[in-house]
Amino acid sequence: MGGPADPPEGTPEGGPGGGGGSDDEYRSVVFDESFVRAARLQEFSAQERITDHAPAVRRTPALRRGLTRQAVILVVMIVLAFGTAIYMGIRSPYRTTQVARHTEPLRMTVIPLAPSGKVPGADSTAELYRHSPAAQFHIAADGIALPTIRRTAHFSDSQVVTALTTAKDYLVDSSLDPDVLKGATQRPVRQLVDPQQLDQFDQSFDKPAADGRHAATGWLVRFDPAEAALADDHIRVTGTLHVAETDADTLEVTSDHTFVYALRPVDKPDAAASLFTVRRELHFRFDRDDLRNHQAELMVSYLQAGPLSCSTDSATHLHPLLAGRRATQDGPAGTDPYATGSATALCGALAPSAQPSV
């Protein structure tokens, strides 16, 4: 019989005090029916998980099509900034702009120098040079030396070098090229002339005239091919080159050189040779287009040459007096000083010291 505190039917099997002493600690835990019903487990099907419940990962909202107002403003500001930069670059007061300038025609002077007596000659050209003022001159292009190169306020070292080398190339092609000297071609010289002067250049060879504008010998040195030929290719040369900036867009180069040629008669290759002297002073002008194109504008050409007869026409070719010959006594060709557009004929005397003492 059970004790007074036990249920009438006795202690349940496995209950506290009924042989299950180890479960006495859970005696105070009581679950009512509502709690049990709420705590029942339910597993959702796959379809239920898709349709009835929010996904574990939240979707990001789709991007709006088109540009936002901030993006449009940013694009407009960038366009305005670029436009302003381009405008300021064009209108900048510090930007150097080249003003188009009309090229003036070349002004030229050709002065024959007449000998006072018979032109000296010798069989050996070396002997001729040795007994003349040209004994210490350099040979050919070596006598056309460039000065010390210094940049100017508006032109770099390389631009100054370009101006000087172009002037030197012109002197070499127009004074030392054998084909040019014998009148076979003028193309190497023409290629170095500013395009705006080409009409004057071409007219000087098509219709040469002693008018101070259209003498072929104002552009280059050439001998009458029917009279004289080089006796020695080693032409003697001396002189100077000077460069200066005249304005922000212009360089000017002045050349002053003396060329001494040994000549013989064309039809007598065994005849005695004689010396012929040409003094050339040229003024070149270079704008930035000329420097880029390796061309030059010629402003002034001043040439003295002898021995020549004063009455000889020197506009087309130079007609040297060769060994043993004398100048005519009729003086320079007559010129009408009242005729506009023509130059007054000039003639000088070739000093005896300018000839070899042989």
Short mmCIF file of C-alpha atoms in Angstrom, two decimals:
data_model
loop_
_atom_site.label_atom_id
_atom_site.label_comp_id
_atom_site.label_asym_id
_atom_site.label_seq_id
_atom_site.Cartn_x
_atom_site.Cartn_y
_atom_site.Cartn_z
CA MET A 1 0.00 0.00 0.00
CA GLY A 2 1.33 3.32 -0.86
CA GLY A 3 2.09 6.19 1.36
CA PRO A 4 -0.32 9.05 2.03
CA ALA A 5 1.39 11.32 -0.55
CA ASP A 6 1.33 8.79 -3.36
CA PRO A 7 -1.44 8.55 -5.93
CA PRO A 8 -3.91 5.80 -5.36
CA GLU A 9 -2.61 3.81 -8.20
CA GLY A 10 0.93 4.17 -6.99
CA THR A 11 3.90 5.93 -8.47
CA PRO A 12 4.07 5.78 -12.28
CA GLU A 13 6.81 3.67 -13.73
CA GLY A 14 9.78 5.77 -14.55
CA GLY A 15 8.35 8.68 -12.53
CA PRO A 16 10.14 10.29 -9.68
CA GLY A 17 10.37 8.03 -6.71
CA GLY A 18 9.30 5.05 -8.76
CA GLY A 19 12.64 3.52 -9.44
CA GLY A 20 13.74 6.48 -11.58
CA GLY A 21 15.54 8.55 -9.05
CA SER A 22 17.76 10.00 -11.73
CA ASP A 23 14.81 11.99 -13.18
CA ASP A 24 13.91 13.81 -9.97
CA GLU A 25 15.47 16.99 -11.29
CA TYR A 26 12.84 17.35 -14.11
CA ARG A 27 9.93 17.05 -11.66
CA SER A 28 9.24 20.81 -11.76
CA VAL A 29 9.14 21.01 -15.61
CA VAL A 30 5.52 20.93 -16.82
CA PHE A 31 4.41 21.46 -20.48
CA ASP A 32 0.80 22.36 -21.07
CA GLU A 33 -1.08 21.35 -24.18
CA SER A 34 -0.96 24.76 -25.87
CA PHE A 35 2.81 24.90 -25.59
CA VAL A 36 3.14 21.43 -27.07
CA ARG A 37 0.89 22.27 -29.99
CA ALA A 38 2.83 25.51 -30.70
CA ALA A 39 6.15 23.75 -30.58
CA ARG A 40 5.36 21.13 -33.15
CA LEU A 41 7.81 20.97 -36.07
CA GLN A 42 6.65 21.64 -39.61
CA GLU A 43 8.86 21.28 -42.68
CA PHE A 44 7.81 23.35 -45.73
CA SER A 45 7.90 21.90 -49.19
CA ALA A 46 10.12 23.38 -51.91
CA GLN A 47 7.18 25.11 -53.61
CA GLU A 48 6.09 26.58 -50.27
CA ARG A 49 9.56 27.88 -49.64
CA ILE A 50 9.56 29.59 -53.07
CA THR A 51 6.04 31.08 -53.05
CA ASP A 52 5.10 31.65 -49.46
CA HIS A 53 8.32 32.83 -47.87
CA ALA A 54 10.87 35.58 -48.60
CA PRO A 55 14.19 34.37 -50.05
CA ALA A 56 17.20 34.32 -47.81
CA VAL A 57 19.12 36.69 -50.10
CA ARG A 58 17.49 40.03 -50.84
CA ARG A 59 17.49 41.14 -54.44
CA THR A 60 18.99 44.50 -55.28
CA PRO A 61 16.70 46.93 -57.04
CA ALA A 62 17.20 47.23 -60.80
CA LEU A 63 19.20 50.21 -62.00
CA ARG A 64 17.26 53.05 -63.46
CA ARG A 65 17.68 53.49 -67.16
CA GLY A 66 19.12 56.75 -68.51
CA LEU A 67 21.35 59.31 -66.82
CA THR A 68 20.56 60.83 -63.49
CA ARG A 69 20.40 64.55 -63.11
CA GLN A 70 23.80 64.60 -61.38
CA ALA A 71 25.38 62.67 -64.24
CA VAL A 72 23.94 65.07 -66.82
CA ILE A 73 25.28 68.07 -64.89
CA LEU A 74 28.72 66.44 -64.66
CA VAL A 75 28.85 65.80 -68.43
CA VAL A 76 27.82 69.39 -69.18
CA MET A 77 30.50 70.76 -66.85
CA ILE A 78 33.19 68.63 -68.53
CA VAL A 79 32.14 69.80 -72.00
CA LEU A 80 32.19 73.44 -70.87
CA ALA A 81 35.66 72.99 -69.33
CA PHE A 82 37.09 71.54 -72.56
CA GLY A 83 35.45 74.26 -74.64
CA THR A 84 36.87 76.97 -72.41
CA ALA A 85 40.37 75.46 -72.58
CA ILE A 86 40.29 75.31 -76.38
CA TYR A 87 38.98 78.88 -76.65
CA MET A 88 41.64 80.22 -74.28
CA GLY A 89 44.33 78.34 -76.22
CA ILE A 90 43.23 80.03 -79.43
CA ARG A 91 42.79 83.48 -77.92
CA SER A 92 45.80 83.39 -75.59
CA PRO A 93 47.87 86.59 -75.83
CA TYR A 94 51.02 84.51 -75.35
CA ARG A 95 50.42 82.39 -78.44
CA THR A 96 52.81 83.33 -81.26
CA THR A 97 50.96 83.84 -84.53
CA GLN A 98 52.74 84.35 -87.79
CA VAL A 99 51.43 87.22 -89.85
CA ALA A 100 51.32 86.54 -93.56
CA ARG A 101 53.95 88.67 -95.25
CA HIS A 102 54.34 89.49 -98.89
CA THR A 103 57.72 88.39 -100.22
CA GLU A 104 59.63 91.19 -101.92
CA PRO A 105 61.47 90.56 -105.21
CA LEU A 106 65.22 90.04 -105.08
CA ARG A 107 67.24 93.21 -105.65
CA MET A 108 70.47 92.40 -107.47
CA THR A 109 73.59 94.19 -108.60
CA VAL A 110 76.24 92.72 -110.91
CA ILE A 111 79.44 94.74 -111.26
CA PRO A 112 82.13 93.69 -113.79
CA LEU A 113 85.73 94.32 -112.75
CA ALA A 114 88.02 95.19 -115.65
CA PRO A 115 91.78 94.41 -115.48
CA SER A 116 94.26 97.21 -116.10
CA GLY A 117 96.46 95.05 -118.34
CA LYS A 118 96.90 91.58 -119.74
CA VAL A 119 95.39 88.75 -117.71
CA PRO A 120 98.22 86.61 -116.24
CA GLY A 121 98.19 82.86 -116.80
CA ALA A 122 100.17 79.69 -116.04
CA ASP A 123 100.14 76.06 -117.02
CA SER A 124 99.84 74.94 -113.39
CA THR A 125 96.77 75.97 -111.42
CA ALA A 126 98.67 75.25 -108.21
CA GLU A 127 101.22 77.88 -109.23
CA LEU A 128 98.46 80.36 -109.98
CA TYR A 129 96.90 79.92 -106.55
CA ARG A 130 100.28 80.01 -104.80
CA HIS A 131 101.07 83.45 -106.22
CA SER A 132 97.62 84.95 -105.57
CA PRO A 133 95.71 86.27 -102.52
CA ALA A 134 93.73 83.00 -102.63
CA ALA A 135 96.75 80.97 -101.49
CA GLN A 136 95.40 80.80 -97.92
CA PHE A 137 91.76 80.21 -98.82
CA HIS A 138 89.96 76.98 -98.03
CA ILE A 139 88.82 74.60 -100.74
CA ALA A 140 85.17 74.56 -101.85
CA ALA A 141 82.54 74.15 -99.10
CA ASP A 142 85.20 74.13 -96.37
CA GLY A 143 85.54 77.86 -96.96
CA ILE A 144 81.89 78.44 -95.98
CA ALA A 145 82.11 77.94 -92.24
CA LEU A 146 79.18 78.37 -89.86
CA PRO A 147 79.56 80.86 -87.01
CA THR A 148 79.02 80.02 -83.35
CA ILE A 149 75.41 78.96 -82.89
CA ARG A 150 73.36 80.92 -80.34
CA ARG A 151 69.62 80.88 -79.91
CA THR A 152 67.70 84.14 -80.21
CA ALA A 153 64.75 85.50 -78.25
CA HIS A 154 62.17 83.71 -80.44
CA PHE A 155 64.17 81.05 -82.30
CA SER A 156 65.79 77.91 -80.91
CA ASP A 157 69.33 76.68 -81.56
CA SER A 158 68.05 74.17 -84.13
CA GLN A 159 66.14 76.86 -86.02
CA VAL A 160 69.20 79.10 -86.15
CA VAL A 161 71.25 76.16 -87.43
CA THR A 162 68.60 75.48 -90.10
CA ALA A 163 68.79 79.07 -91.33
CA LEU A 164 72.58 79.01 -91.53
CA THR A 165 72.81 75.60 -93.20
CA THR A 166 70.17 76.60 -95.76
CA ALA A 167 72.16 79.72 -96.60
CA LYS A 168 75.32 77.61 -96.89
CA ASP A 169 73.56 75.08 -99.13
CA TYR A 170 72.45 77.93 -101.36
CA LEU A 171 76.02 79.24 -101.64
CA VAL A 172 77.39 75.78 -102.40
CA ASP A 173 74.76 75.00 -105.04
CA SER A 174 74.89 78.43 -106.68
CA SER A 175 78.66 79.00 -106.58
CA LEU A 176 80.41 75.61 -106.50
CA ASP A 177 78.26 73.05 -108.33
CA PRO A 178 80.10 72.25 -111.62
CA ASP A 179 76.84 71.73 -113.55
CA VAL A 180 75.53 75.09 -112.38
CA LEU A 181 78.81 76.84 -113.19
CA LYS A 182 78.77 75.64 -116.79
CA GLY A 183 75.09 76.54 -117.23
CA ALA A 184 73.78 72.99 -117.55
CA THR A 185 71.18 73.36 -114.79
CA GLN A 186 69.77 75.74 -112.20
CA ARG A 187 67.44 73.23 -110.52
CA PRO A 188 69.51 72.72 -107.31
CA VAL A 189 69.36 76.46 -106.70
CA ARG A 190 65.69 76.82 -107.58
CA GLN A 191 64.71 74.20 -105.00
CA LEU A 192 66.07 76.44 -102.23
CA VAL A 193 64.17 79.58 -103.27
CA ASP A 194 61.03 80.74 -101.49
CA PRO A 195 57.99 79.75 -103.64
CA GLN A 196 56.83 83.36 -103.83
CA GLN A 197 60.06 84.27 -105.67
CA LEU A 198 59.95 81.46 -108.23
CA ASP A 199 58.25 83.56 -110.88
CA GLN A 200 61.07 86.10 -110.67
CA PHE A 201 63.63 83.31 -110.67
CA ASP A 202 62.19 81.66 -113.79
CA GLN A 203 61.86 84.94 -115.63
CA SER A 204 65.52 85.71 -114.88
CA PHE A 205 66.52 82.65 -116.90
CA ASP A 206 63.81 82.76 -119.56
CA LYS A 207 64.31 86.47 -120.31
CA PRO A 208 67.40 87.72 -118.46
CA ALA A 209 67.85 91.48 -118.28
CA ALA A 210 70.24 93.91 -116.59
CA ASP A 211 67.41 95.71 -114.79
CA GLY A 212 68.36 94.94 -111.21
CA ARG A 213 65.60 92.30 -110.96
CA HIS A 214 66.06 89.67 -113.67
CA ALA A 215 69.74 88.85 -114.13
CA ALA A 216 70.47 85.14 -114.02
CA THR A 217 73.86 85.96 -112.53
CA GLY A 218 72.10 87.64 -109.64
CA TRP A 219 70.90 84.23 -108.50
CA LEU A 220 73.99 82.13 -109.23
CA VAL A 221 77.44 82.05 -110.79
CA ARG A 222 77.70 80.62 -114.28
CA PHE A 223 80.17 81.08 -117.12
CA ASP A 224 79.45 81.15 -120.81
CA PRO A 225 79.78 77.43 -121.68
CA ALA A 226 81.10 78.33 -125.15
CA GLU A 227 84.03 80.28 -123.73
CA ALA A 228 85.36 79.06 -120.39
CA ALA A 229 85.61 75.82 -118.40
CA LEU A 230 87.01 74.90 -115.02
CA ALA A 231 90.70 74.05 -115.08
CA ASP A 232 90.60 72.87 -111.46
CA ASP A 233 87.65 71.61 -109.42
CA HIS A 234 89.31 72.80 -106.20
CA ILE A 235 87.71 76.23 -106.06
CA ARG A 236 89.15 78.50 -103.37
CA VAL A 237 86.70 80.12 -100.94
CA THR A 238 86.76 82.42 -97.94
CA GLY A 239 84.12 84.50 -96.18
CA THR A 240 81.66 84.85 -93.32
CA LEU A 241 78.07 84.14 -92.35
CA HIS A 242 76.12 86.23 -89.85
CA VAL A 243 72.64 85.54 -88.44
CA ALA A 244 70.29 87.90 -86.58
CA GLU A 245 66.65 87.99 -85.48
CA THR A 246 64.79 90.95 -86.98
CA ASP A 247 61.41 90.26 -85.33
CA ALA A 248 59.56 87.47 -83.57
CA ASP A 249 58.91 85.64 -86.85
CA THR A 250 62.00 86.39 -88.95
CA LEU A 251 65.66 85.45 -89.08
CA GLU A 252 68.10 87.10 -91.47
CA VAL A 253 71.40 85.68 -92.63
CA THR A 254 74.06 87.77 -94.36
CA SER A 255 76.81 86.06 -96.34
CA ASP A 256 79.97 87.66 -97.72
CA HIS A 257 82.27 85.30 -99.61
CA THR A 258 84.99 85.43 -102.24
CA PHE A 259 85.24 82.57 -104.74
CA VAL A 260 88.33 82.08 -106.92
CA TYR A 261 88.09 79.85 -110.01
CA ALA A 262 90.85 78.55 -112.27
CA LEU A 263 89.60 78.69 -115.89
CA ARG A 264 90.77 77.67 -119.36
CA PRO A 265 89.32 78.16 -122.85
CA VAL A 266 86.76 75.49 -123.70
CA ASP A 267 88.32 74.72 -127.10
CA LYS A 268 91.94 74.77 -125.83
CA PRO A 269 92.35 72.38 -122.90
CA ASP A 270 96.16 72.68 -123.07
CA ALA A 271 96.12 76.48 -122.94
CA ALA A 272 97.36 78.42 -119.92
CA ALA A 273 94.93 78.76 -117.05
CA SER A 274 93.96 82.02 -115.37
CA LEU A 275 92.12 82.96 -112.19
CA PHE A 276 88.66 84.47 -112.05
CA THR A 277 87.40 86.08 -108.83
CA VAL A 278 83.79 86.52 -107.71
CA ARG A 279 82.80 88.44 -104.58
CA ARG A 280 79.21 87.67 -103.51
CA GLU A 281 77.22 89.31 -100.75
CA LEU A 282 73.77 87.81 -100.19
CA HIS A 283 71.02 88.70 -97.73
CA PHE A 284 68.62 85.89 -96.85
CA ARG A 285 65.37 86.11 -94.91
CA PHE A 286 63.68 83.15 -93.23
CA ASP A 287 60.20 82.91 -91.77
CA ARG A 288 59.03 79.79 -89.99
CA ASP A 289 57.67 78.24 -93.18
CA ASP A 290 61.05 78.74 -94.88
CA LEU A 291 62.82 77.05 -91.97
CA ARG A 292 60.42 74.12 -92.07
CA ASN A 293 60.77 73.73 -95.86
CA HIS A 294 64.53 74.34 -96.03
CA GLN A 295 64.07 77.33 -98.32
CA ALA A 296 65.07 80.98 -98.26
CA GLU A 297 63.88 84.35 -99.44
CA LEU A 298 66.68 86.29 -101.10
CA MET A 299 66.48 90.03 -100.45
CA VAL A 300 69.78 91.34 -101.84
CA SER A 301 72.40 89.94 -104.20
CA TYR A 302 75.54 92.00 -104.73
CA LEU A 303 78.17 90.53 -107.04
CA GLN A 304 81.55 91.80 -108.24
CA ALA A 305 83.44 89.65 -110.74
CA GLY A 306 86.54 89.90 -112.86
CA PRO A 307 88.49 90.04 -115.00
CA LEU A 308 85.60 91.12 -117.27
CA SER A 309 85.11 93.75 -119.92
CA CYS A 310 82.76 96.51 -118.79
CA SER A 311 80.84 96.44 -122.07
CA THR A 312 80.02 92.73 -121.84
CA ASP A 313 76.45 91.76 -120.94
CA SER A 314 76.75 89.90 -117.63
CA ALA A 315 73.05 89.35 -117.02
CA THR A 316 72.85 85.93 -118.70
CA HIS A 317 76.38 84.55 -118.22
CA LEU A 318 79.72 85.77 -116.99
CA HIS A 319 82.23 86.12 -119.86
CA PRO A 320 85.66 85.88 -118.22
CA LEU A 321 88.75 87.38 -119.80
CA LEU A 322 91.13 84.43 -119.95
CA ALA A 323 94.92 84.27 -119.84
CA GLY A 324 96.66 86.71 -122.19
CA ARG A 325 93.57 88.78 -122.96
CA ARG A 326 92.85 92.46 -122.20
CA ALA A 327 89.67 94.36 -121.44
CA THR A 328 88.10 96.39 -124.23
CA GLN A 329 88.43 100.16 -123.94
CA ASP A 330 84.89 101.11 -124.84
CA GLY A 331 83.70 101.24 -121.23
CA PRO A 332 80.41 99.95 -119.86
CA ALA A 333 77.35 99.47 -122.01
CA GLY A 334 75.24 102.58 -122.28
CA THR A 335 72.11 102.90 -120.17
CA ASP A 336 69.35 105.48 -120.29
CA PRO A 337 69.04 106.95 -116.76
CA TYR A 338 65.60 108.32 -117.63
CA ALA A 339 64.19 104.89 -118.42
CA THR A 340 62.26 103.63 -115.41
CA GLY A 341 62.57 100.00 -114.43
CA SER A 342 66.14 99.65 -115.68
CA ALA A 343 69.39 99.74 -113.75
CA THR A 344 72.30 102.02 -114.40
CA ALA A 345 75.31 100.09 -115.70
CA LEU A 346 78.19 99.86 -113.27
CA CYS A 347 81.77 98.82 -113.78
CA GLY A 348 84.85 98.70 -111.58
CA ALA A 349 88.58 98.26 -111.94
CA LEU A 350 90.22 95.01 -110.89
CA ALA A 351 93.17 95.83 -108.70
CA PRO A 352 96.52 94.37 -109.90
CA SER A 353 97.00 92.86 -106.43
CA ALA A 354 93.91 90.71 -107.03
CA GLN A 355 95.71 88.89 -109.87
CA PRO A 356 98.48 86.28 -109.45
CA SER A 357 102.01 87.62 -109.79
CA VAL A 358 103.37 85.07 -112.27
#
